[in-house]
XYZ file of C-alpha atoms in Angstrom:
729
model
C 61.859 107.686 119.061
C 64.543 108.513 116.517
C 67.840 108.822 118.433
C 70.323 111.588 117.681
C 73.002 108.876 117.480
C 73.665 105.350 118.702
C 76.606 103.586 120.327
C 76.924 99.873 119.671
C 77.787 97.781 122.725
C 78.679 94.112 122.323
C 77.162 92.290 125.292
C 78.692 89.027 126.404
C 81.355 87.811 128.829
C 82.643 90.885 130.610
C 79.790 93.124 129.438
C 76.556 92.321 131.220
C 73.769 94.657 132.256
C 75.514 95.828 135.428
C 78.665 96.762 133.522
C 76.613 98.483 130.804
C 74.890 100.569 133.483
C 78.314 101.840 134.570
C 79.329 102.576 130.979
C 76.067 104.436 130.290
C 77.217 107.490 132.261
C 80.302 107.805 130.066
C 78.228 107.372 126.902
C 75.919 110.178 128.010
C 78.912 112.453 128.576
C 80.242 111.500 125.166
C 77.002 112.774 123.605
C 75.403 109.465 122.606
C 71.669 109.488 121.980
C 70.940 105.786 122.524
C 72.711 102.655 123.700
C 72.492 100.117 120.876
C 72.790 96.589 122.235
C 73.684 93.305 120.609
C 71.032 90.563 121.124
C 69.954 90.240 124.763
C 67.688 87.192 124.790
C 68.751 83.889 126.299
C 71.480 82.440 124.082
C 73.673 79.358 123.963
C 75.633 79.034 127.231
C 78.938 80.848 126.842
C 77.839 82.745 123.725
C 80.163 85.660 122.936
C 77.732 87.470 120.623
C 74.098 86.565 121.369
C 73.041 85.728 117.801
C 72.465 82.089 118.805
C 69.286 82.698 120.814
C 67.998 79.539 122.468
C 64.980 80.913 124.295
C 63.323 84.041 122.860
C 60.897 84.107 125.780
C 63.439 85.264 128.354
C 66.202 87.806 128.965
C 69.713 86.377 128.991
C 70.562 85.035 132.439
C 74.254 85.167 131.579
C 74.037 88.930 131.092
C 72.275 89.432 134.418
C 68.643 88.539 133.813
C 65.468 90.564 133.519
C 65.843 92.586 136.727
C 69.338 93.800 135.808
C 68.116 94.686 132.312
C 65.292 96.736 133.786
C 67.752 98.556 136.042
C 69.880 99.384 133.006
C 66.849 100.690 131.132
C 65.858 102.822 134.117
C 69.344 104.325 134.222
C 69.222 105.110 130.513
C 65.887 106.881 130.985
C 67.372 108.914 133.844
C 70.155 110.014 131.505
C 67.706 110.886 128.744
C 69.108 108.160 126.511
C 67.286 105.712 124.288
C 67.631 101.930 124.188
C 67.958 100.117 120.851
C 68.137 96.324 120.736
C 69.311 93.933 118.046
C 66.886 91.053 117.447
C 67.259 87.853 115.407
C 63.962 86.760 113.816
C 65.469 84.324 111.314
C 66.949 81.554 113.452
C 67.762 80.115 116.872
C 70.796 78.335 118.273
C 70.811 74.550 118.554
C 74.461 73.681 119.216
C 73.469 72.523 122.710
C 69.985 71.232 121.944
C 68.883 70.845 125.554
C 69.442 74.588 126.009
C 66.757 75.291 123.405
C 63.418 74.066 124.815
C 61.589 74.232 121.493
C 64.235 72.393 119.498
C 64.755 69.759 122.176
C 61.029 69.062 122.254
C 61.027 68.585 118.462
C 63.917 66.145 118.754
C 62.060 64.161 121.377
C 58.619 64.162 119.777
C 59.239 64.805 116.098
C 56.351 66.099 114.070
C 54.025 65.602 117.025
C 55.888 68.214 119.059
C 53.910 71.294 120.011
C 56.839 73.305 118.606
C 57.292 71.443 115.329
C 55.611 74.173 113.290
C 58.060 76.765 114.585
C 60.891 75.314 112.485
C 61.332 75.093 108.722
C 61.702 71.315 108.549
C 61.114 69.148 105.494
C 59.348 66.249 107.203
C 59.308 64.214 104.013
C 63.019 63.578 104.612
C 62.586 62.446 108.223
C 63.982 60.830 110.212
C 67.117 62.921 110.069
C 67.106 64.335 113.590
C 67.628 61.781 116.349
C 67.770 62.288 120.120
C 70.626 60.692 122.042
C 69.536 60.362 125.630
C 72.614 58.902 127.286
C 75.619 56.673 127.015
C 73.597 53.782 125.645
C 70.063 54.829 124.704
C 69.634 55.914 121.147
C 73.099 55.090 119.867
C 71.782 52.205 117.816
C 69.581 54.707 115.955
C 72.533 56.535 114.410
C 73.174 56.017 110.731
C 76.655 55.570 109.331
C 77.683 57.611 106.260
C 80.342 55.598 104.500
C 83.346 55.381 106.789
C 82.322 58.270 109.012
C 79.694 59.067 111.564
C 78.562 62.666 111.416
C 77.869 63.618 115.026
C 76.711 67.186 115.075
C 79.434 69.138 113.260
C 82.277 66.813 114.243
C 83.149 63.846 112.004
C 84.369 60.762 113.853
C 86.193 57.929 112.041
C 84.560 54.580 112.646
C 86.842 51.909 114.056
C 87.188 48.693 112.006
C 84.359 46.291 112.548
C 81.881 48.834 113.894
C 80.189 49.844 110.644
C 76.521 49.093 110.956
C 76.798 48.547 114.678
C 76.950 50.813 117.691
C 79.814 53.323 117.190
C 81.370 53.533 120.661
C 83.650 56.385 119.563
C 80.876 58.854 120.315
C 80.678 57.994 124.008
C 81.940 61.460 124.885
C 78.909 62.230 127.053
C 79.791 65.156 129.270
C 76.201 66.225 128.767
C 73.298 65.032 126.673
C 73.802 66.001 123.065
C 71.829 65.832 119.878
C 73.168 63.426 117.318
C 72.146 63.996 113.750
C 73.527 62.655 110.563
C 73.517 63.606 106.968
C 72.298 61.053 104.512
C 74.550 59.649 101.790
C 74.439 63.004 99.891
C 75.167 65.110 103.099
C 71.707 66.548 102.750
C 69.743 68.170 105.575
C 66.049 68.418 106.284
C 65.894 71.791 108.022
C 66.699 75.305 106.867
C 69.718 76.960 108.464
C 71.314 80.386 108.763
C 73.546 80.241 105.695
C 75.557 76.994 106.021
C 75.722 76.999 109.823
C 74.125 73.756 110.912
C 73.895 74.858 114.548
C 71.529 77.741 113.712
C 68.067 76.497 112.745
C 65.630 78.764 110.930
C 62.238 79.542 112.446
C 58.996 80.214 110.592
C 58.441 83.754 111.827
C 56.018 84.328 108.940
C 53.482 82.319 110.972
C 51.590 84.799 113.225
C 51.754 82.388 116.150
C 55.510 81.969 115.756
C 55.924 85.739 115.465
C 54.016 86.175 118.705
C 56.028 83.498 120.488
C 59.396 84.851 119.350
C 58.650 88.562 119.843
C 56.379 88.777 122.877
C 59.251 89.061 125.349
C 61.423 91.627 123.606
C 58.460 93.792 122.649
C 57.382 93.890 126.293
C 60.592 95.706 127.228
C 59.430 99.022 125.796
C 62.613 99.683 123.849
C 62.987 102.764 121.676
C 64.388 101.026 118.635
C 64.984 97.665 117.005
C 67.736 96.498 114.691
C 66.534 93.540 112.607
C 69.189 90.964 111.872
C 69.293 89.263 108.455
C 65.824 90.067 107.061
C 66.806 88.508 103.729
C 66.588 85.062 105.313
C 62.871 85.444 106.007
C 60.248 84.010 103.705
C 58.437 87.370 103.495
C 60.589 90.215 104.854
C 58.035 92.866 103.936
C 55.193 91.014 105.624
C 57.306 90.464 108.712
C 58.244 94.133 108.943
C 54.648 95.254 108.541
C 53.594 92.920 111.357
C 56.459 94.214 113.482
C 55.451 97.809 112.795
C 51.911 97.030 113.963
C 53.303 95.513 117.152
C 55.764 98.384 117.770
C 54.195 101.450 116.130
C 56.493 104.007 117.811
C 59.792 102.153 117.528
C 62.683 103.277 115.356
C 63.336 100.231 113.158
C 66.365 99.614 110.956
C 67.181 96.458 109.032
C 70.465 94.712 108.317
C 69.837 94.807 104.602
C 72.920 94.738 102.376
C 72.242 97.002 99.417
C 74.169 96.846 96.182
C 75.570 100.071 94.764
C 72.560 102.032 93.552
C 70.026 99.651 95.115
C 67.274 100.954 97.415
C 65.150 99.359 100.103
C 61.719 98.145 98.954
C 59.377 101.090 99.313
C 56.754 98.945 101.039
C 58.930 98.282 104.087
C 57.794 100.451 107.043
C 61.293 101.038 108.402
C 63.644 103.987 108.853
C 66.353 102.409 106.729
C 69.351 100.091 106.865
C 72.131 99.539 109.394
C 74.490 101.657 107.319
C 76.806 99.584 105.127
C 75.839 101.743 102.157
C 77.041 104.867 103.991
C 80.232 103.073 104.971
C 81.149 102.520 101.323
C 80.434 106.116 100.387
C 82.322 107.727 103.271
C 85.371 105.479 103.134
C 85.594 105.734 99.350
C 85.823 109.525 99.519
C 89.354 109.265 100.951
C 90.771 106.904 98.326
C 92.882 108.452 95.579
C 91.546 107.258 92.208
C 94.910 107.939 90.581
C 96.474 105.271 92.798
C 94.371 102.414 91.492
C 96.486 99.226 91.367
C 96.442 96.921 88.341
C 93.364 94.768 88.061
C 94.518 91.133 88.318
C 91.262 89.587 87.150
C 87.576 90.179 86.609
C 85.820 90.594 89.946
C 82.484 89.741 88.331
C 83.851 86.460 86.979
C 85.311 85.617 90.385
C 82.086 86.444 92.207
C 80.028 84.322 89.806
C 82.459 81.430 90.187
C 82.391 81.654 93.987
C 78.608 81.872 94.088
C 78.285 78.759 91.954
C 80.712 76.942 94.240
C 78.773 78.027 97.340
C 75.471 76.846 95.874
C 76.932 73.545 94.684
C 78.658 72.664 97.968
C 77.852 74.643 101.116
C 74.190 75.214 100.234
C 73.462 72.030 98.299
C 70.697 71.040 100.720
C 68.832 74.258 99.929
C 69.370 73.727 96.189
C 67.872 70.247 96.389
C 64.883 71.490 98.338
C 64.197 74.022 95.573
C 64.745 71.437 92.853
C 62.150 69.176 94.464
C 59.540 71.900 93.901
C 60.096 72.015 90.136
C 58.101 70.008 87.579
C 61.473 68.869 86.182
C 64.765 67.743 87.668
C 67.535 70.266 86.972
C 69.762 71.148 89.934
C 72.347 72.744 87.646
C 69.842 75.335 86.463
C 68.759 76.032 90.035
C 72.409 76.695 90.912
C 72.810 78.872 87.824
C 69.742 80.957 88.673
C 70.741 81.441 92.305
C 74.244 82.483 91.292
C 73.249 85.070 88.705
C 71.232 87.441 90.930
C 72.855 90.900 90.631
C 71.777 91.726 94.212
C 71.119 89.606 97.284
C 67.504 88.835 96.473
C 64.196 90.042 95.122
C 60.968 90.547 97.098
C 58.341 89.691 94.557
C 56.569 91.501 93.168
C 59.231 94.078 94.110
C 62.647 93.437 92.631
C 61.296 91.601 89.599
C 64.035 93.084 87.409
C 66.719 91.344 89.471
C 64.993 87.973 89.018
C 64.582 88.512 85.299
C 68.256 89.413 84.937
C 69.269 86.268 86.814
C 66.949 84.165 84.656
C 68.183 85.545 81.348
C 71.040 83.071 81.087
C 69.064 80.084 79.808
C 65.546 78.949 78.812
C 65.463 76.613 81.809
C 66.242 79.448 84.215
C 63.606 81.579 82.513
C 61.075 78.808 83.082
C 61.832 78.752 86.820
C 61.346 82.520 86.882
C 58.040 82.151 85.030
C 56.826 79.674 87.652
C 57.908 82.044 90.427
C 56.132 85.025 88.889
C 52.978 82.987 88.416
C 52.856 82.479 92.190
C 55.102 85.155 93.743
C 54.206 84.143 97.300
C 54.366 80.400 96.713
C 56.965 78.042 98.123
C 59.139 77.998 95.001
C 59.416 81.782 94.799
C 59.952 81.997 98.547
C 62.780 79.464 98.691
C 64.588 80.775 95.623
C 64.573 84.306 97.041
C 65.674 83.171 100.497
C 68.500 81.114 99.048
C 69.817 83.644 96.528
C 70.791 85.903 99.430
C 72.590 83.004 101.097
C 74.483 82.282 97.885
C 75.507 85.920 97.549
C 76.680 86.112 101.166
C 78.668 82.879 101.128
C 79.999 83.326 97.606
C 80.899 87.020 97.679
C 81.241 88.297 101.266
C 82.766 85.128 102.667
C 84.772 83.907 99.682
C 85.416 86.342 96.823
C 86.175 89.226 99.199
C 88.939 87.090 100.723
C 90.385 86.235 97.300
C 90.171 89.536 95.419
C 92.784 91.398 97.431
C 93.758 94.147 95.020
C 92.990 96.873 97.604
C 91.261 95.473 100.665
C 89.994 98.763 102.093
C 87.210 98.301 99.529
C 86.354 94.709 100.498
C 83.473 95.392 102.856
C 79.916 94.169 103.070
C 77.894 96.216 100.588
C 81.048 97.362 98.821
C 82.248 96.936 95.266
C 86.032 96.395 95.161
C 86.047 96.975 91.398
C 85.064 100.640 91.974
C 88.197 102.388 93.158
C 86.950 105.066 95.509
C 84.072 107.534 95.540
C 84.325 110.972 93.920
C 83.156 114.070 95.819
C 80.292 114.418 93.326
C 79.143 110.831 93.970
C 79.521 111.330 97.705
C 77.390 114.496 97.738
C 74.735 112.894 95.534
C 74.504 109.935 97.924
C 74.226 112.215 100.960
C 71.503 114.292 99.302
C 69.589 111.144 98.371
C 69.836 109.885 101.956
C 68.575 113.159 103.397
C 65.680 113.218 100.925
C 64.682 109.567 101.082
C 65.737 108.078 104.434
C 66.911 110.808 106.830
C 66.465 108.502 109.845
C 68.432 105.549 108.481
C 71.429 104.341 110.468
C 74.912 105.113 109.179
C 78.065 103.244 110.171
C 81.815 103.126 109.705
C 82.597 100.023 111.785
C 80.315 97.177 112.875
C 80.653 93.737 114.439
C 80.560 92.356 110.880
C 83.073 94.606 109.087
C 86.183 92.850 107.847
C 88.416 95.622 109.189
C 87.751 98.713 111.281
C 87.321 102.245 110.002
C 90.839 103.235 111.103
C 92.448 100.332 109.265
C 90.594 101.360 106.120
C 91.558 105.009 106.678
C 95.256 104.137 106.815
C 94.939 101.902 103.768
C 93.195 104.760 101.957
C 96.376 106.772 102.526
C 98.273 103.902 100.900
C 96.448 104.771 97.667
C 98.377 108.071 97.617
C 101.846 106.477 97.540
C 103.634 103.926 95.390
C 103.666 100.643 97.279
C 103.712 97.911 94.633
C 107.507 97.804 94.425
C 107.813 97.235 98.162
C 105.056 94.606 98.155
C 106.802 92.725 95.338
C 110.136 92.781 97.179
C 108.559 91.629 100.457
C 106.618 88.896 98.670
C 109.787 87.513 97.136
C 111.410 87.432 100.567
C 108.498 86.162 102.685
C 105.651 84.674 100.623
C 102.580 82.996 102.033
C 101.413 79.718 100.442
C 98.917 81.455 98.163
C 99.443 84.613 96.082
C 96.316 86.574 96.919
C 96.717 85.710 100.600
C 100.224 87.148 100.499
C 98.891 90.442 99.161
C 96.237 90.434 101.864
C 98.909 89.746 104.455
C 101.021 92.783 103.524
C 98.018 95.119 103.422
C 96.827 93.799 106.774
C 100.244 94.264 108.336
C 100.591 97.816 107.013
C 97.006 98.713 107.936
C 97.184 97.450 111.534
C 100.829 97.750 112.587
C 101.927 97.438 115.367
C 99.652 94.386 115.449
C 100.781 91.416 117.521
C 101.963 88.221 115.859
C 99.136 86.286 117.531
C 96.390 88.587 116.250
C 97.856 88.580 112.740
C 98.208 84.799 112.805
C 94.599 84.264 113.877
C 93.317 86.663 111.243
C 95.294 85.122 108.380
C 94.233 81.622 109.406
C 90.590 82.659 109.194
C 91.062 84.606 105.964
C 92.777 81.679 104.255
C 90.016 79.271 105.217
C 87.304 81.694 104.105
C 89.059 82.145 100.739
C 89.015 78.361 100.238
C 91.986 78.373 97.853
C 94.917 76.641 99.561
C 92.993 75.531 102.676
C 89.452 75.735 104.021
C 87.284 74.992 107.016
C 86.041 71.768 105.429
C 89.197 70.615 103.637
C 92.055 71.897 105.719
C 95.622 71.556 104.472
C 97.889 70.988 107.491
C 101.043 72.038 105.652
C 99.463 75.244 104.412
C 97.964 75.970 107.820
C 101.378 75.466 109.419
C 103.056 77.838 106.958
C 100.422 80.517 107.575
C 100.816 80.159 111.341
C 104.592 80.614 111.034
C 104.448 83.660 108.736
C 103.938 86.453 111.300
C 106.895 85.368 113.407
C 109.038 84.927 110.295
C 108.169 88.426 109.099
C 108.608 90.097 112.494
C 111.921 88.315 112.859
C 113.252 89.697 109.582
C 114.838 92.953 110.743
C 115.581 94.303 107.275
C 112.084 93.672 105.981
C 110.462 95.097 109.108
C 112.542 98.256 108.765
C 110.935 98.767 105.365
C 107.464 97.977 106.721
C 107.771 100.459 109.575
C 109.166 103.090 107.219
C 106.080 102.790 105.002
C 103.738 102.740 107.998
C 105.386 105.840 109.465
C 105.023 107.596 106.122
C 101.274 107.012 105.776
C 100.175 107.048 109.427
C 99.650 110.858 109.691
C 97.554 110.774 106.510
C 95.656 107.805 107.926
C 94.879 109.814 111.059
C 93.675 112.691 108.892
C 91.434 110.302 106.930
C 90.094 108.792 110.163
C 89.071 112.196 111.484
C 87.619 113.186 108.140
C 85.456 110.128 107.659
C 84.320 110.286 111.298
C 83.108 113.860 110.874
C 81.477 113.167 107.493
C 79.503 110.310 109.046
C 78.625 111.946 112.363
C 77.527 115.266 110.850
C 75.924 113.864 107.699
C 72.376 112.676 107.000
C 71.092 109.678 108.902
C 71.494 108.497 112.490
C 75.219 107.841 113.040
C 76.319 104.782 114.975
C 79.617 104.616 116.837
C 80.850 101.053 117.177
C 82.199 100.367 120.631
C 85.651 101.813 121.222
C 85.998 103.614 117.903
C 85.914 107.063 119.455
C 89.661 106.397 119.781
C 91.866 104.844 117.103
C 90.822 101.225 116.693
C 92.776 98.910 114.415
C 90.575 95.826 114.685
C 90.053 93.111 112.122
C 87.127 90.789 111.487
C 85.396 89.061 114.399
C 86.318 87.870 116.928
C 89.120 90.463 116.838
C 86.609 93.324 116.844
C 84.896 91.994 119.967
C 87.915 92.499 122.221
C 87.163 94.323 125.506
C 87.017 98.116 125.376
C 88.827 100.188 128.010
C 86.013 102.566 128.913
C 87.874 103.923 131.936
C 90.679 105.156 129.666
C 88.161 106.828 127.384
C 86.330 108.454 130.299
C 89.598 109.867 131.632
C 90.514 111.348 128.243
C 87.014 112.787 127.888
C 87.355 114.494 131.261
C 90.533 116.207 130.043
C 88.781 117.318 126.858
C 85.943 118.754 128.934
C 88.525 120.702 130.913
C 89.576 122.460 127.715
C 92.346 120.192 126.440
C 92.809 120.278 122.666
C 94.882 117.134 122.114
C 97.526 116.719 119.472
C 96.890 114.282 116.644
C 98.994 111.411 117.902
C 98.901 107.738 118.760
C 96.618 108.309 121.767
C 93.640 108.889 119.494
C 92.358 111.649 121.763
C 91.871 113.919 118.752
C 89.309 111.456 117.420
C 87.559 111.460 120.787
C 87.441 115.265 120.601
C 85.836 115.250 117.139
C 83.404 112.524 118.175
C 82.159 114.105 121.398
C 81.840 117.631 120.018
C 79.801 116.403 117.061
C 77.614 113.976 119.023
C 76.815 116.582 121.658
C 75.865 119.130 119.030
C 73.569 116.614 117.328
C 71.915 115.778 120.627
C 71.613 119.317 121.969
C 70.724 121.125 118.730
C 69.012 118.599 116.444
C 67.490 121.374 114.329
C 70.940 122.062 112.870
C 71.184 118.608 111.304
C 68.556 118.863 108.594
C 68.947 119.527 104.909
C 72.106 119.031 102.873
C 74.044 121.236 100.500
C 77.600 120.816 99.164
C 79.915 123.734 99.912
C 82.660 123.835 97.278
C 85.982 125.430 98.175
C 87.696 127.932 95.916
C 91.383 128.042 95.104
C 94.311 125.890 93.993
C 93.728 123.091 96.556
C 89.931 122.985 96.314
C 89.937 119.310 95.332
C 91.488 118.452 98.711
C 88.566 119.620 100.824
C 85.052 118.238 101.104
C 82.442 120.327 102.889
C 78.680 120.373 103.259
C 76.160 122.624 104.954
C 73.095 121.548 106.844
C 70.744 123.932 108.653
C 73.231 126.313 110.215
C 76.235 124.010 110.511
C 79.041 123.286 108.035
C 81.251 120.182 108.187
C 84.693 120.421 106.580
C 87.314 117.716 106.049
C 90.654 117.296 104.320
C 90.789 114.831 101.435
C 93.934 113.159 100.031
C 96.331 114.814 102.521
C 99.538 113.398 101.023
C 98.681 114.872 97.646
C 97.831 118.147 99.367
C 101.257 118.323 100.998
C 102.994 117.385 97.759
C 101.189 120.219 95.964
C 102.317 122.851 98.442
C 99.471 122.837 100.973
C 96.338 124.981 101.055
C 97.955 128.198 99.804
C 95.137 130.730 99.276
C 92.276 128.212 99.057
C 89.158 129.505 100.845
C 85.815 128.098 101.980
C 82.981 130.481 101.075
C 80.808 130.891 104.155
C 77.936 133.386 104.303
C 78.502 136.578 106.247
C 77.951 136.266 109.948
C 79.605 135.046 113.128
C 80.785 131.442 113.014
C 82.486 129.180 115.537
C 84.374 125.928 115.057
C 82.862 123.749 117.784
C 85.830 121.368 117.677
C 88.376 123.995 118.708
C 86.011 126.630 120.100
C 87.631 129.306 117.936
C 85.754 132.004 116.000
C 85.695 131.649 112.213
C 85.425 134.523 109.774
C 83.364 134.478 106.604
C 85.280 133.048 103.645
C 88.089 131.673 105.833
C 91.394 130.547 104.427
C 91.582 126.794 104.826
C 95.152 127.140 106.034
C 93.698 128.985 109.032
C 90.468 127.036 109.489
C 92.310 123.694 109.435
C 95.488 124.819 111.171
C 94.969 122.605 114.251
C 92.984 119.681 112.855
C 92.224 118.430 109.348
C 88.500 118.850 110.092
C 86.191 121.602 111.301
C 82.558 121.751 112.376
C 81.475 125.355 111.966
C 78.263 126.675 113.527
C 76.658 130.049 112.980
C 76.706 131.818 116.324
């Protein structure tokens, strides 16, 4: 079943199946087509997200168990809603090894374990994984690495005189734990999710492993599946074809990060992606290209540098495993090849051009590519392609996008911060391509992985319409952070989220600084830098003169930010694809990267506002965000109740002196209209006699309920809200 729309709910503490059943009634009233759930299988105890599945054969007990899940599904069916579930085929959680029956059995029995083949372990490097069964047993099996014992992800100094003996410092035995160590080169013998040692990859390409990991979730009879991180799989296409055979009627979308202009492999039997490509296109439409700040450096050079660093350090174990497959020893060339992919990965034989581009830098890299092409499904080709995506993610998403802070509204997964905005022509071309090629793909504006929410980006887009560099320079001189690019990020974050609390800003900047890995990092923390970052929010908020300037700028751009928020919401909800609403974003939501975007949502507040809207209230555009709720519910309900309207796509150009400030498109009997660059519009004198040419007939704006004449003046059509959704009566 292809849903009319989805609503992403983050399950975890405070949001189990019983609570979701209560929320489902509100979602139905809102107009949502399907509840879209984060992973629901048994995960690490206390997990706040569910991506660390420990037992794929059972429903999460912490969320309420199988019976409560079935009750939720029954309620959704009663409401006529679908059920879409996020699944994680690439890896499982092992941070508490006893909680993962398969992993614990491998630790106890090694290669002889009945579950050994489920994991991607290089047994030639064993023994690396060692069970610790209690306060005494097994401790003498630990290996010391220099002056430190690596005990899971915590490094314990060894007291004098204990090297080579039993390190008593690890007698913190509140429960049985796995001990593992890295050998003298910090190497590992199992594949991970990126560089996260507590997430171990599984060999889902094996039919028996596929069956074991998918039997439970496929038995639930869900309507759709969201596939997490397909690029980590050895054969994503093969996996998806097997999944399609097992779930022939399911709506399937994949968390595939596409580069600008890149398309999904045509052989994948899926509806499309999870929508980061649409996010870039919609958000970019509201950025003023004339406000492009100076370019401090080459983004491409920075990305290449960060990818090399990620391959050489964080992912060195994967590099060495690839190098061991070569007929020559050349880790530097392996790193070079992995770092030069223009996209996340290839899927040989598909994507060969990306491999050839990456291999064009040297004869040695070309030789590795030749070996891969000679056996495109062999281990060398498989591991290079799996790892290139990891290098891209860790080097670009998690490093370069925290350093290149020229204009951070552009720094999103799947984005290109060097491209300053999206023109209306590019936007329409992308929408037409989506309608023609993947009309059932998911589209998104905010997700659990976005670095900032849609409303933060919308306000920052308004910043592109005003001069802000002078103020930033003055503030930076008064209150700098320890690192220049972090300071620029700090001011944009403050302006984009204000009134943010000091605690939230402090936590975000601490994470951003460590991800950037310039002045401090997760591995090599700098206590003095960390202390200065922690003090910055209070120092800034305590500077009355500076904060007066900050609030003055925020007040100036906030109305334009609201206009942009409503505009991008309508463009996404009414446009091609299946729109997803991330939890809570039917009101203004000024969240930052996780865990900030997993804060509890006040559904009772939203239900109360929706009841007022249903009673005929047309809210003002103000801090309550009720205007966004109005636009969201009217559009979602129309999609659900009249799906035949939302087919086809045709740009509708306005006519008149302010035509460049409106973007509109027609589908099959419905026209979506939004204001673009509202500050520039006001500065130019408003709409004046600009009109939107509509065919003759009777039209109604479903947002306001008012009749609309043919060829309406935009000053009349958009008199109450900066958007309109016009339907032929």
